[in-house]
Coordinates of C-alpha atoms in Angstrom, one line a residue:
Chain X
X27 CA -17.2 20.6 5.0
X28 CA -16.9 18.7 8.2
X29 CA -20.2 17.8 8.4
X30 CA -20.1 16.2 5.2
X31 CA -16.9 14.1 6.1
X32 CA -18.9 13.1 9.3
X33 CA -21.2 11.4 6.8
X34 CA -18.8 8.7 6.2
X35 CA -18.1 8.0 9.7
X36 CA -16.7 4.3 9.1
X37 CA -14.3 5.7 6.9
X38 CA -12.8 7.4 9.5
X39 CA -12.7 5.4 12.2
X40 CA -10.9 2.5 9.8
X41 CA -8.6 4.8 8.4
X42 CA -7.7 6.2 12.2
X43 CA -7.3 2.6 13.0
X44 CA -5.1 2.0 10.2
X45 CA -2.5 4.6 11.4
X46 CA -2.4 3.5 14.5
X47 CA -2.1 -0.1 13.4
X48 CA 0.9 1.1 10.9
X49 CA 2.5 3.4 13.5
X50 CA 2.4 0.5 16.7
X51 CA 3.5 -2.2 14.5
X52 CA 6.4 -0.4 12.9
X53 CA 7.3 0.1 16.9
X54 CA 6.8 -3.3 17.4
X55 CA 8.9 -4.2 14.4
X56 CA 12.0 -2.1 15.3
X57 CA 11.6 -3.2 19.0
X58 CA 12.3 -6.6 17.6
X59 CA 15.4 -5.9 15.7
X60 CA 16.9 -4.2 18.4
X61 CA 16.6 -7.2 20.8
X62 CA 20.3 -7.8 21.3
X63 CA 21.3 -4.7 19.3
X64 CA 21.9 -1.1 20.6
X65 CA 22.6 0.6 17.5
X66 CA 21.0 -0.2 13.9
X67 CA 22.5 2.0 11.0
X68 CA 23.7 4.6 13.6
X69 CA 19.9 5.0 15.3
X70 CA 19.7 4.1 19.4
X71 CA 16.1 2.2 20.2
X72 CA 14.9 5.4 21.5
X73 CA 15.7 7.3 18.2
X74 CA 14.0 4.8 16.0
X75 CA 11.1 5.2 18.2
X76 CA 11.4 8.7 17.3
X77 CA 12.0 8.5 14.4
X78 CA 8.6 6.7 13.7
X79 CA 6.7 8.8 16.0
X80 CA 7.7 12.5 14.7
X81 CA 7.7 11.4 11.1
X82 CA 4.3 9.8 11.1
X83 CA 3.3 13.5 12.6
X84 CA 5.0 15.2 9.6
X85 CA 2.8 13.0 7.4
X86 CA -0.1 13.8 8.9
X87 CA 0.2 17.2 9.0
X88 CA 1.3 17.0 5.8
X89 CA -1.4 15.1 4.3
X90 CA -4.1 14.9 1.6
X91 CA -6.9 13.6 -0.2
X92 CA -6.7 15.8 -3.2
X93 CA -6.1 13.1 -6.1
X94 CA -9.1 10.7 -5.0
X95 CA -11.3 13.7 -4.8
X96 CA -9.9 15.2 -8.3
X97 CA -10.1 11.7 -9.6
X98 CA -13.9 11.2 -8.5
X99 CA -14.6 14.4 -10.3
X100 CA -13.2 13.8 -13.7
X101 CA -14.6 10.4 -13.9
X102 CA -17.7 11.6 -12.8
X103 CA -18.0 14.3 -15.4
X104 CA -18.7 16.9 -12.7
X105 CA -15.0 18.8 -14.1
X106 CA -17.4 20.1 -16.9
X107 CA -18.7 22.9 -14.0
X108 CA -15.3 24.6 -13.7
X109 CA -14.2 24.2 -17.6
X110 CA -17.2 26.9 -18.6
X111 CA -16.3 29.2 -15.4
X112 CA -14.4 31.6 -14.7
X113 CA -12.6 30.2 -11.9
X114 CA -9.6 27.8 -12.1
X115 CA -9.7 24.2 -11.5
X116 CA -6.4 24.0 -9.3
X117 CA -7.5 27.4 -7.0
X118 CA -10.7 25.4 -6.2
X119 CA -8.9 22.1 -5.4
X120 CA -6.4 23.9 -3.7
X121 CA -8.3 26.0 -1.6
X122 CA -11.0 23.3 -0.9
X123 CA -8.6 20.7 0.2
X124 CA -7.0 23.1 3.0
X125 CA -11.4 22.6 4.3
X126 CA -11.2 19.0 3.3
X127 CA -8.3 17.6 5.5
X128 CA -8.9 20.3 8.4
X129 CA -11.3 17.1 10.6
X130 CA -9.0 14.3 9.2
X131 CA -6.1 16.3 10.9
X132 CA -8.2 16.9 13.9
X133 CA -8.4 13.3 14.6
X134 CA -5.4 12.1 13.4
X135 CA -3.6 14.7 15.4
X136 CA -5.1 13.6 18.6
X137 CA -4.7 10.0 18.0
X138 CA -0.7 11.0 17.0
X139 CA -0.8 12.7 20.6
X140 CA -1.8 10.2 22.4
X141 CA 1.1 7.6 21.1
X142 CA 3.1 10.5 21.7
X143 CA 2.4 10.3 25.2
X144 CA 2.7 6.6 25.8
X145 CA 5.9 6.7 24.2
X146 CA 6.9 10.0 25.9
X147 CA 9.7 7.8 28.3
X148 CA 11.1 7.1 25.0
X149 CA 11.5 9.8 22.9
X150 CA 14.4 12.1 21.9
X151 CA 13.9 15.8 22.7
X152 CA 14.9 17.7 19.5
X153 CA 18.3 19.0 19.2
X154 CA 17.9 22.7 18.8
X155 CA 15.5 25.8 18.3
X156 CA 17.3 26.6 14.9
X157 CA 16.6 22.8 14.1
X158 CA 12.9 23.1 15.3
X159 CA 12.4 26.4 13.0
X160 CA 13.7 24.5 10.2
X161 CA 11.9 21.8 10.8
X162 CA 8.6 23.7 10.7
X163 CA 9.9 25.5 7.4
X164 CA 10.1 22.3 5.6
X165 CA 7.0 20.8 7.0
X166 CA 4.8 23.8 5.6
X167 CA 6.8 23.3 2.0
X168 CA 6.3 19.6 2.0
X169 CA 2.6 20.5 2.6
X170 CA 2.3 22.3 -0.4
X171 CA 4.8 19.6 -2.1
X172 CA 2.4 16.6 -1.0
X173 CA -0.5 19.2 -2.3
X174 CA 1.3 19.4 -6.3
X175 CA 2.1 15.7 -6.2
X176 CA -1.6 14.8 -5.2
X177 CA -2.7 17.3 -8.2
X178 CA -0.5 15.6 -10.6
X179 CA -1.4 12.0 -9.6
X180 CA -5.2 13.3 -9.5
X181 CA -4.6 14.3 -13.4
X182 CA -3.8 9.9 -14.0
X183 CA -8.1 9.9 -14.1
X184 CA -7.8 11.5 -17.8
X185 CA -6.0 8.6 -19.3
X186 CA -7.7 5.6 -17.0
X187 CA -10.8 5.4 -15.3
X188 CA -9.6 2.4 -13.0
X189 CA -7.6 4.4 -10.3
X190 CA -8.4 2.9 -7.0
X191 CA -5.5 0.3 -6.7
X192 CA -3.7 2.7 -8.2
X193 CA -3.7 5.2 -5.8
X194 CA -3.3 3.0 -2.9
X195 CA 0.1 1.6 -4.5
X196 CA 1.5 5.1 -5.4
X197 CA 0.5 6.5 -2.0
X198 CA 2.4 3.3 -0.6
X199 CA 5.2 3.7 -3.2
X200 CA 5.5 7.6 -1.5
X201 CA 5.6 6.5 1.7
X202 CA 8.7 3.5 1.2
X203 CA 10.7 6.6 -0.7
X204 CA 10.3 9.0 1.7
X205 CA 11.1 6.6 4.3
X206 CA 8.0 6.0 5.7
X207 CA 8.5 2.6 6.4
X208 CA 12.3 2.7 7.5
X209 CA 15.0 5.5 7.5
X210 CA 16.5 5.7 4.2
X211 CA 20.0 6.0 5.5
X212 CA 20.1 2.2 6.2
X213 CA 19.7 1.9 2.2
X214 CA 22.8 2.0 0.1
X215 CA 24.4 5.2 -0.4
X216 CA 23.5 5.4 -3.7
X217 CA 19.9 5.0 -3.2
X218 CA 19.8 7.8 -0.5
X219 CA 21.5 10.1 -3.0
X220 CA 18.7 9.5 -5.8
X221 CA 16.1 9.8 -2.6
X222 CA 17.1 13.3 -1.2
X223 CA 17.1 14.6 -5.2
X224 CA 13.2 13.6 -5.3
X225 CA 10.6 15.7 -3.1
X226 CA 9.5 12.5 -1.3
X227 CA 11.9 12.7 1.0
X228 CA 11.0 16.1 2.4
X229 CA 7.9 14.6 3.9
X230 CA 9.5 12.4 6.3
X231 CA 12.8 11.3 6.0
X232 CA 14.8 15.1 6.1
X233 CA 12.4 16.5 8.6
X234 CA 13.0 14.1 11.6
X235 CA 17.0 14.0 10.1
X236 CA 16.7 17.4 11.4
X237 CA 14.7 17.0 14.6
X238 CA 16.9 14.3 15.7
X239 CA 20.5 16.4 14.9
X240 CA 21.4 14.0 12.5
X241 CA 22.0 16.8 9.9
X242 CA 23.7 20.3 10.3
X243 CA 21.8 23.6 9.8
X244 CA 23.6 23.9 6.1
X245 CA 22.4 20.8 5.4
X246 CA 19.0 21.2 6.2
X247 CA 18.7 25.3 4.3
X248 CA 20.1 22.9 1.2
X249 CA 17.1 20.7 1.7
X250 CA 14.7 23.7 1.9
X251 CA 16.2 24.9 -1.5
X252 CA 15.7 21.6 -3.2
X253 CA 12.3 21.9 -1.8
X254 CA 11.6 25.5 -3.6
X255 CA 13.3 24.0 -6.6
X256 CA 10.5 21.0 -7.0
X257 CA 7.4 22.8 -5.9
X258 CA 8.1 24.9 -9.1
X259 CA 8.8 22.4 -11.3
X260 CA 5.7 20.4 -10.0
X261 CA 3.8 23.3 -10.8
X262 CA 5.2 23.8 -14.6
X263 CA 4.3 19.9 -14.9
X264 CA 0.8 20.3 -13.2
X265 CA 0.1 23.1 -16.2
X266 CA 1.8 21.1 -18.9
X267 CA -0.1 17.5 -17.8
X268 CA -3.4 19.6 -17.2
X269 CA -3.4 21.2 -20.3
X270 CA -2.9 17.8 -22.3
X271 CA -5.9 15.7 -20.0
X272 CA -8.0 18.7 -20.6
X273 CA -7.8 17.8 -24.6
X274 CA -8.8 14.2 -23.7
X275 CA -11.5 14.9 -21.1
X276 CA -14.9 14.0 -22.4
X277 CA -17.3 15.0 -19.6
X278 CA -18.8 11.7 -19.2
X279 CA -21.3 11.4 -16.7
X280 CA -23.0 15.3 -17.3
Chain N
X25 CA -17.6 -24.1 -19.0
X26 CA -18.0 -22.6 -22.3
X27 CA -19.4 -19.1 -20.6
X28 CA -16.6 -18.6 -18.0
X29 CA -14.1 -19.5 -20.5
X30 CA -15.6 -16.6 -22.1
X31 CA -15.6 -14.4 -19.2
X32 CA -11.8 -15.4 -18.5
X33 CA -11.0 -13.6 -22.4
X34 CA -13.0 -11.2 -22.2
X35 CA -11.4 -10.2 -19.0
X36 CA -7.6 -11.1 -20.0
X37 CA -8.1 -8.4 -22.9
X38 CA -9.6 -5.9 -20.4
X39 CA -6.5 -6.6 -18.6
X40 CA -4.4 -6.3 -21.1
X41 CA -5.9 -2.7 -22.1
X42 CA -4.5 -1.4 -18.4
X43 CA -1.3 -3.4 -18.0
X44 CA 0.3 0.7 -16.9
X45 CA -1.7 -0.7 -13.5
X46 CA 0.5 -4.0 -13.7
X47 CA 3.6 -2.0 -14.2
X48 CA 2.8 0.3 -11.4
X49 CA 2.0 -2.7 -9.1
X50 CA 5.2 -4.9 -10.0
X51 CA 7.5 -1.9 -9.6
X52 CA 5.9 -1.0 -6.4
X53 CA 6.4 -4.6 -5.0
X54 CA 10.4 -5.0 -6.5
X55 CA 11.3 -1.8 -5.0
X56 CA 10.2 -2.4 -1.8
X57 CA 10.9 -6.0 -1.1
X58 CA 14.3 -5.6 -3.2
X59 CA 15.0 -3.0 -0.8
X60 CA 14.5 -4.7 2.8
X61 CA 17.4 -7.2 2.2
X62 CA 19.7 -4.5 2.1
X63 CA 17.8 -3.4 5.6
X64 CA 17.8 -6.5 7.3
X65 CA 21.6 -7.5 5.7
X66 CA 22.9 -4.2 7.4
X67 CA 21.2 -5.4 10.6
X68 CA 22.8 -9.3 10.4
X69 CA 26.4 -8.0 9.0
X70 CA 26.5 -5.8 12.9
X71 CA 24.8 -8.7 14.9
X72 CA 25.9 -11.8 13.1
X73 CA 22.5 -13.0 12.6
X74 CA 18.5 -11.6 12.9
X75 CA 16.9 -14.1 14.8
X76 CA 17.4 -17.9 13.0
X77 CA 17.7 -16.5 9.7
X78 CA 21.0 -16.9 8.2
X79 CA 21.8 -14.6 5.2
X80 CA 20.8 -17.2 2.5
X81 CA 17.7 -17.1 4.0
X82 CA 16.9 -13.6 4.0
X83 CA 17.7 -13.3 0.7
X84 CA 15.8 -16.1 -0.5
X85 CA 12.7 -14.7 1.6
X86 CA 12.3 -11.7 -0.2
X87 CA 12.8 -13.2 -3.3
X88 CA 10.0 -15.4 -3.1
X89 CA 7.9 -12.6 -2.2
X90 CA 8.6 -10.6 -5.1
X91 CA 7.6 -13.9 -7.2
X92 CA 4.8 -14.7 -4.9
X93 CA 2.9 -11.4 -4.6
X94 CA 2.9 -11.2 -8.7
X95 CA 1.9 -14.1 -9.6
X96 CA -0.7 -15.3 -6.8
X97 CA -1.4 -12.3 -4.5
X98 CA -4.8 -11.1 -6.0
X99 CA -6.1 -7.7 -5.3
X100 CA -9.5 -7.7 -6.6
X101 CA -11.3 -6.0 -4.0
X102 CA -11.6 -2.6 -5.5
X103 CA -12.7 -3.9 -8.6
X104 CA -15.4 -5.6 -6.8
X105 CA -16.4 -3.0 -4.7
X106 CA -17.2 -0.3 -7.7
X107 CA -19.4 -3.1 -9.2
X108 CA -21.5 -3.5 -5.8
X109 CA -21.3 0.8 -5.4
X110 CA -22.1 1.6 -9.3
X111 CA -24.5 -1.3 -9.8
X112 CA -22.8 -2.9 -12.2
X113 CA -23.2 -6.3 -9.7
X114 CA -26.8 -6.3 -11.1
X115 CA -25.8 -7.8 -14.0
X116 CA -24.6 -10.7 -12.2
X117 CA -27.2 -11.1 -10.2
X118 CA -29.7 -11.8 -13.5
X119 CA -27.5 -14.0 -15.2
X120 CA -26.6 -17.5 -15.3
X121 CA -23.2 -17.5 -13.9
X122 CA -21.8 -17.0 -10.5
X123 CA -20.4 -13.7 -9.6
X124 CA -17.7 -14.9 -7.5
X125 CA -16.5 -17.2 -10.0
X126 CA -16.2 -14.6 -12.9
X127 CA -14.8 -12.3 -10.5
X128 CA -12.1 -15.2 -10.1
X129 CA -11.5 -15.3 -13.6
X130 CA -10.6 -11.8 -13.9
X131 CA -8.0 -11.8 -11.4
X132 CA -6.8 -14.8 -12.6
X133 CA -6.8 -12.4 -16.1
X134 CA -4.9 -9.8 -14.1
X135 CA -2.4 -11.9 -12.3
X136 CA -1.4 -13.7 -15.7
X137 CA -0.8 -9.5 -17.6
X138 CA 1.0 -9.3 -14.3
X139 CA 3.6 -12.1 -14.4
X140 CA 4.0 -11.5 -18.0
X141 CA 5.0 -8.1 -16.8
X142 CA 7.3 -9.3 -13.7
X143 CA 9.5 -12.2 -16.4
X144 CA 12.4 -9.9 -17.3
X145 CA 12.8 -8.4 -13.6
X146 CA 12.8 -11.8 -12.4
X147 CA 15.2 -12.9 -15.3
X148 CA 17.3 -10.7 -15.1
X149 CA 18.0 -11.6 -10.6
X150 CA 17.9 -15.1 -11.5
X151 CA 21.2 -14.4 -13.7
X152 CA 22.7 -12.4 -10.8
X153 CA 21.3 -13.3 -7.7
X154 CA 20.8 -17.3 -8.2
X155 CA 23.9 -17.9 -5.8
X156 CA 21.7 -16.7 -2.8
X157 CA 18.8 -18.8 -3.5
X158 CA 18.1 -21.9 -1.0
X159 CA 16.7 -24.5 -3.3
X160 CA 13.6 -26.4 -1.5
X161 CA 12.6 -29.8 -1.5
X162 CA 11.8 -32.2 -4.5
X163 CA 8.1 -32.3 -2.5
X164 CA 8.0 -28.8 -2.1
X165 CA 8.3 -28.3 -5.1
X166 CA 6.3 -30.7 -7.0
X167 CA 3.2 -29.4 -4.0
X168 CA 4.0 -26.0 -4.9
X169 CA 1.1 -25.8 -7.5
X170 CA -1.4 -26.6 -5.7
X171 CA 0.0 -24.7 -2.5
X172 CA 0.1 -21.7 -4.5
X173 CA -3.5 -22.1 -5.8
X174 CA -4.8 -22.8 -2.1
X175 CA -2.8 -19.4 -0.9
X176 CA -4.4 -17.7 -4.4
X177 CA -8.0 -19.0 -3.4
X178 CA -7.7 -18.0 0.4
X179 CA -6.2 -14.6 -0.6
X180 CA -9.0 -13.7 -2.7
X181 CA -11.8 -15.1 -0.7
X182 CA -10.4 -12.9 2.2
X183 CA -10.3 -9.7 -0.4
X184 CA -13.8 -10.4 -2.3
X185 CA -15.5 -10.7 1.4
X186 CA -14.4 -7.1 3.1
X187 CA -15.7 -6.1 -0.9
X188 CA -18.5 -7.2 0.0
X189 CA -19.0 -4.1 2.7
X190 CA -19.7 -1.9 -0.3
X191 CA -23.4 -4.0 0.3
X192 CA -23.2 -1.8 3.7
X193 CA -20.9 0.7 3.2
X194 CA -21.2 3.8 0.3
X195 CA -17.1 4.9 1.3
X196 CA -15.5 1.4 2.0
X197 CA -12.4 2.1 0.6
X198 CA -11.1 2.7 4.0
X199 CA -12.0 -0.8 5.0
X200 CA -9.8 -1.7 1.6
X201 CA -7.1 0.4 2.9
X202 CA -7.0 -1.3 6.0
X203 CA -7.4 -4.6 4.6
X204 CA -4.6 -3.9 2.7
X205 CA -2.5 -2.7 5.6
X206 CA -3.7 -5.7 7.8
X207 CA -2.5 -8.2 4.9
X208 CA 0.8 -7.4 4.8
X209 CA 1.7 -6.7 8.5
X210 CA 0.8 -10.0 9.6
X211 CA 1.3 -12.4 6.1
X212 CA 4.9 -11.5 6.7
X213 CA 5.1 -8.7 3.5
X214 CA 7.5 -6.5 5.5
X215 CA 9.5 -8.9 7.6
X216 CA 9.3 -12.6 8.1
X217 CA 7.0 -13.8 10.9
X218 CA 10.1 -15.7 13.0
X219 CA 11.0 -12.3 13.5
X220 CA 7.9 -11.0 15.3
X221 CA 7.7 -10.8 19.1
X222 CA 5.9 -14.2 20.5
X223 CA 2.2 -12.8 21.7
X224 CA 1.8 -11.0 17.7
X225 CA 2.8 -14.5 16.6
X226 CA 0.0 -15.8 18.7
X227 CA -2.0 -13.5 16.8
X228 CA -0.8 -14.5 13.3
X229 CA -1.5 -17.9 14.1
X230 CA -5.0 -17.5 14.1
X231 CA -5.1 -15.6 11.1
X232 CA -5.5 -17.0 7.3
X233 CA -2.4 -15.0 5.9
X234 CA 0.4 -16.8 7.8
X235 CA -1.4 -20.4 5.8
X236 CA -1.7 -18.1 2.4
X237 CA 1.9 -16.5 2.4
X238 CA 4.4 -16.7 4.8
X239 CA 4.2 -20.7 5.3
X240 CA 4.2 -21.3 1.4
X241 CA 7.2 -18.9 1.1
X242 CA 8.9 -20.9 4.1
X243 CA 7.7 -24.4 2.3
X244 CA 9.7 -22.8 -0.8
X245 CA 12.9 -21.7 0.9
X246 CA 13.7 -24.5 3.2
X247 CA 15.3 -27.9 2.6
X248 CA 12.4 -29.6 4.3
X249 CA 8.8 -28.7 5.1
X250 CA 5.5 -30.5 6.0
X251 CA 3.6 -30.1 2.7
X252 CA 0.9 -32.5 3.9
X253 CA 0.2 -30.2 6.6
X254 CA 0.1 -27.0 5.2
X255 CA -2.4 -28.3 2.6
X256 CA -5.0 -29.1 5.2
X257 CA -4.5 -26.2 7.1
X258 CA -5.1 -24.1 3.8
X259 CA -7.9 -26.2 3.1
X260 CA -9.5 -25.9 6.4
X261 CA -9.4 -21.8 5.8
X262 CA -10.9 -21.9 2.4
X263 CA -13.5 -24.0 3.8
X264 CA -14.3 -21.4 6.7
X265 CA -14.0 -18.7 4.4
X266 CA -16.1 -20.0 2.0
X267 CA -18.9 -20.5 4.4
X268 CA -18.2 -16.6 5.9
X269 CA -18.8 -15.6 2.0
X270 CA -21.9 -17.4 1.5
X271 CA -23.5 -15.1 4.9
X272 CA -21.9 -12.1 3.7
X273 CA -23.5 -12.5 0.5
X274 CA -26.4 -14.1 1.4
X275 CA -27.2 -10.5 3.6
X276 CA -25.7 -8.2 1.2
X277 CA -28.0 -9.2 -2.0
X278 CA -30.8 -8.5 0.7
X279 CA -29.9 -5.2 1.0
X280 CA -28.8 -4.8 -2.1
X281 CA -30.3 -1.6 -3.5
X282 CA -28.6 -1.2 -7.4
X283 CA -28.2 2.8 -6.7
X284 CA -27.0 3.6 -10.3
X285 CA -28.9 1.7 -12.4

């Protein structure tokens, strides 16, 4: 598996140059907002910083390629394979992708480091070892949450075969709800509320919430339930959405 | 004329046929540039002010975007690119039409699907939200075409070019990705330009998005701008992106394999 993703070498290097394009200019963007400011919607300099750095880490850690891969496959026909055997479609993907991201990680991880490190002068330590063992908790369940989603979105290549920009704006659409892009707490109340009731959130926003101390231990349990509660109800819509593409699915390309 | 005005139906009823990608693209673009007022109000009702922007102004700046990116931000690049990787681009290549002209057509196709889509959300803040609008200049305003078709043309030369990597490139959807990226951290997307730190606008300034988004949506929410100027400066980046086409083109056909067919 990693010699095959080493094929596409470019690929990585621009998408590892992305991040840390993403990453330094949302640092350079909050920098710029605090200039005569020393708190912004309750967050110091130093715990926006953080904020940015330990969230981007979730997301990595966190991520996947499962619905361009699953996409790439049903357009392509090659889905055919695992209708006639016995194996299931979603064990394969599943257990595939956990091979599939393993090199990505790897160099996304380092790269994570290393702004770690230059930032180091500026980062929050976490608030406490019951937060950290939360924290970890929620980060393995948004894994397999990011993981479901992925699936489902994979399933859009029944009904259309142009996915591409698609992808790229859902994936973009995730990472503004999750608040990727800024902490959702600096949106109105109202939109937080709808935000912390979707799954999106649990792969940024709520995990750094609780490195930072900004929530309580309660709080944080309450987001692992909600957590539990979607990753089976992604799964009852995985079967449901599965089972209707599967009806449509022609095979073409075999 | 008669053939592209072929191409351009043919593709506005191709475009029509996935207008759930239009839906998916205008909702993507309301809820997050609806959403960064609120961000940037919060920071301007503690601070008094972000930068020189008053709260008219933010307002109006996001606004603009919302109408901008829908009706002249084109995103035909990964269209583009599955024609070079699939083949499909040998068609082109055989017949007596230019490629990058039909491939205008079509996002012309897709923009228009696109703004039809966008009317009611923009109706429906011009009913409630018309009160924070700056109103721009009788100049600006009667420029505004042909500003808005020099920001279209510069957009999608910029896009078509790094599509044309798939020439090079099997996986370029990376490069895509981080043209995508690129193109809205430094064409003002997120947060207007005034509000960068001086050495990234240095950078900006040397770039084509500031001329093909952020200066328009300036031109369109202030009392008074220098149309005149903005025009040659957009015309001096179509030019040099024309002319960075032409190479790119001129190398990729020469390498140019048509795996797929």
């Amino acid at each position: 598996m990693w010699a095959r993703s080493l094929t596409h070498r470019v690929s990585i290097i621009s998408y590892r140059a992305g991040e840390l394009v993403e990453i330094l200019f949302l640092i350079v963007m909050w920098t710029a907002l605090y200039h005569d400011q020393a708190l912004i919607g309750g967050y110091t300099l130093p715990e926006m910083i953080t904020y940015v750095l330990i969230g981007n880490l979730v997301t990595i850690v966190t991520r996947n390629f499962l619905s361009d891969f699953m996409a790439h496959e049903i357009r392509d026909g090659t889905l055919s394979i695992f209708v006639v055997k016995p194996l299931t479609y979603f064990r394969y993907a599943m257990t595939r992708e956990f091979g599939r991201v393993s090199l990505p990680f790897v160099f996304s991880l380092v790269t994570q480091v290393l702004l770690i490190a230059v930032f180091f002068k500026h980062l929050v330590a976490f608030s406490s070892f019951a937060h950290i063992l939360l924290f970890v908790l929620m980060v393995v369940l948004a894994f397999v949450i990011e993981l479901l989603i992925a699936y489902l979105v994979g399933t859009i290549a029944f009904w259309t075969d142009e996915v591409d920009g698609i992808y790229t704006t859902i994936s973009r659409l995730k990472r503004f709800i999750s608040g990727g892009y800024f902490p959702l707490s600096l949106l109105p109340i109202v939109y937080v509320k709808i935000s912390l009731a979707l799954p999106f959130a649990y792969s940024f926003f709520v995990p750094t919430q609780l490195y930072l101390g900004k929530i309580s231990i309660r709080e944080g349990l309450i987001g692992i339930g909600v957590q539990c509660i979607w990753i089976m109800l992604l799964y009852l819509f995985i079967c449901l959405v599965w089972r209707r593409g599967t009806r449509r699915y022609e095979g073409v390309g075999i | 004329m008669k053939k592209y005005w072929t191409i351009f139906k043919i593709a506005l009823a191709n475009t029509a046929a996935y207008r759930a990608h239009a839906v998916i693209w205008v909702l993507f673009d309301i809820l997050l540039l609806g959403a960064m007022p609120f961000i940037l109000l919060n920071i301007y009702d503690q601070q008094g002010a972000i930068g020189s922007l008053t709260r008219e102004q933010i307002i109006s700046y996001y606004f603009t975007m919302v109408i901008f990116t829908n009706l002249v931000w084109m995103r035909g690049e990964y269209e583009a690119s599955r024609e070079i990787r699939d083949g499909r681009v040998s068609n082109y290549l055989v017949m007596p039409f230019s490629y990058i002209v039909a491939r205008f057509l079509h996002e012309v196709a897709w923009q228009i699907v696109r703004s039809a889509i966008f009317i009611i959300p923009f109706c429906i803040f011009l009913i409630f939200g018309h009160q924070f609008l700056i109103t721009p200049s009788m100049q600006s305003i009667l420029f505004s075409p042909l500003i808005l078709l020099g920001s279209a043309i510069i957009l999608f030369l910029i896009g078509y070019i790094v599509a044309l990597t798939a020439f090079w490139i099997e996986e370029n959807s990376a490069s895509l990705a981080l043209l995508y990226l690129i193109s809205a951290l430094v064409s003002g997307y997120y947060l207007p330009i005034s509000l960068y730190p001086s050495w990234l606008l240095h950078v900006t300034r040397l770039l084509p998005w500031q001329y093909a988004v952020f200066e328009p949506i300036q031109m369109l929410t202030s009392k008074s701008y220098p149309v005149a100027v903005l025009l040659l400066q957009q015309l001096c980046w179509i030019g040099l992106l024309y002319i960075v086409y032409r190479i790119v083109w001129h190398f990729g056909v020469k390498k140019y394999s048509a795996i797929g067919r």
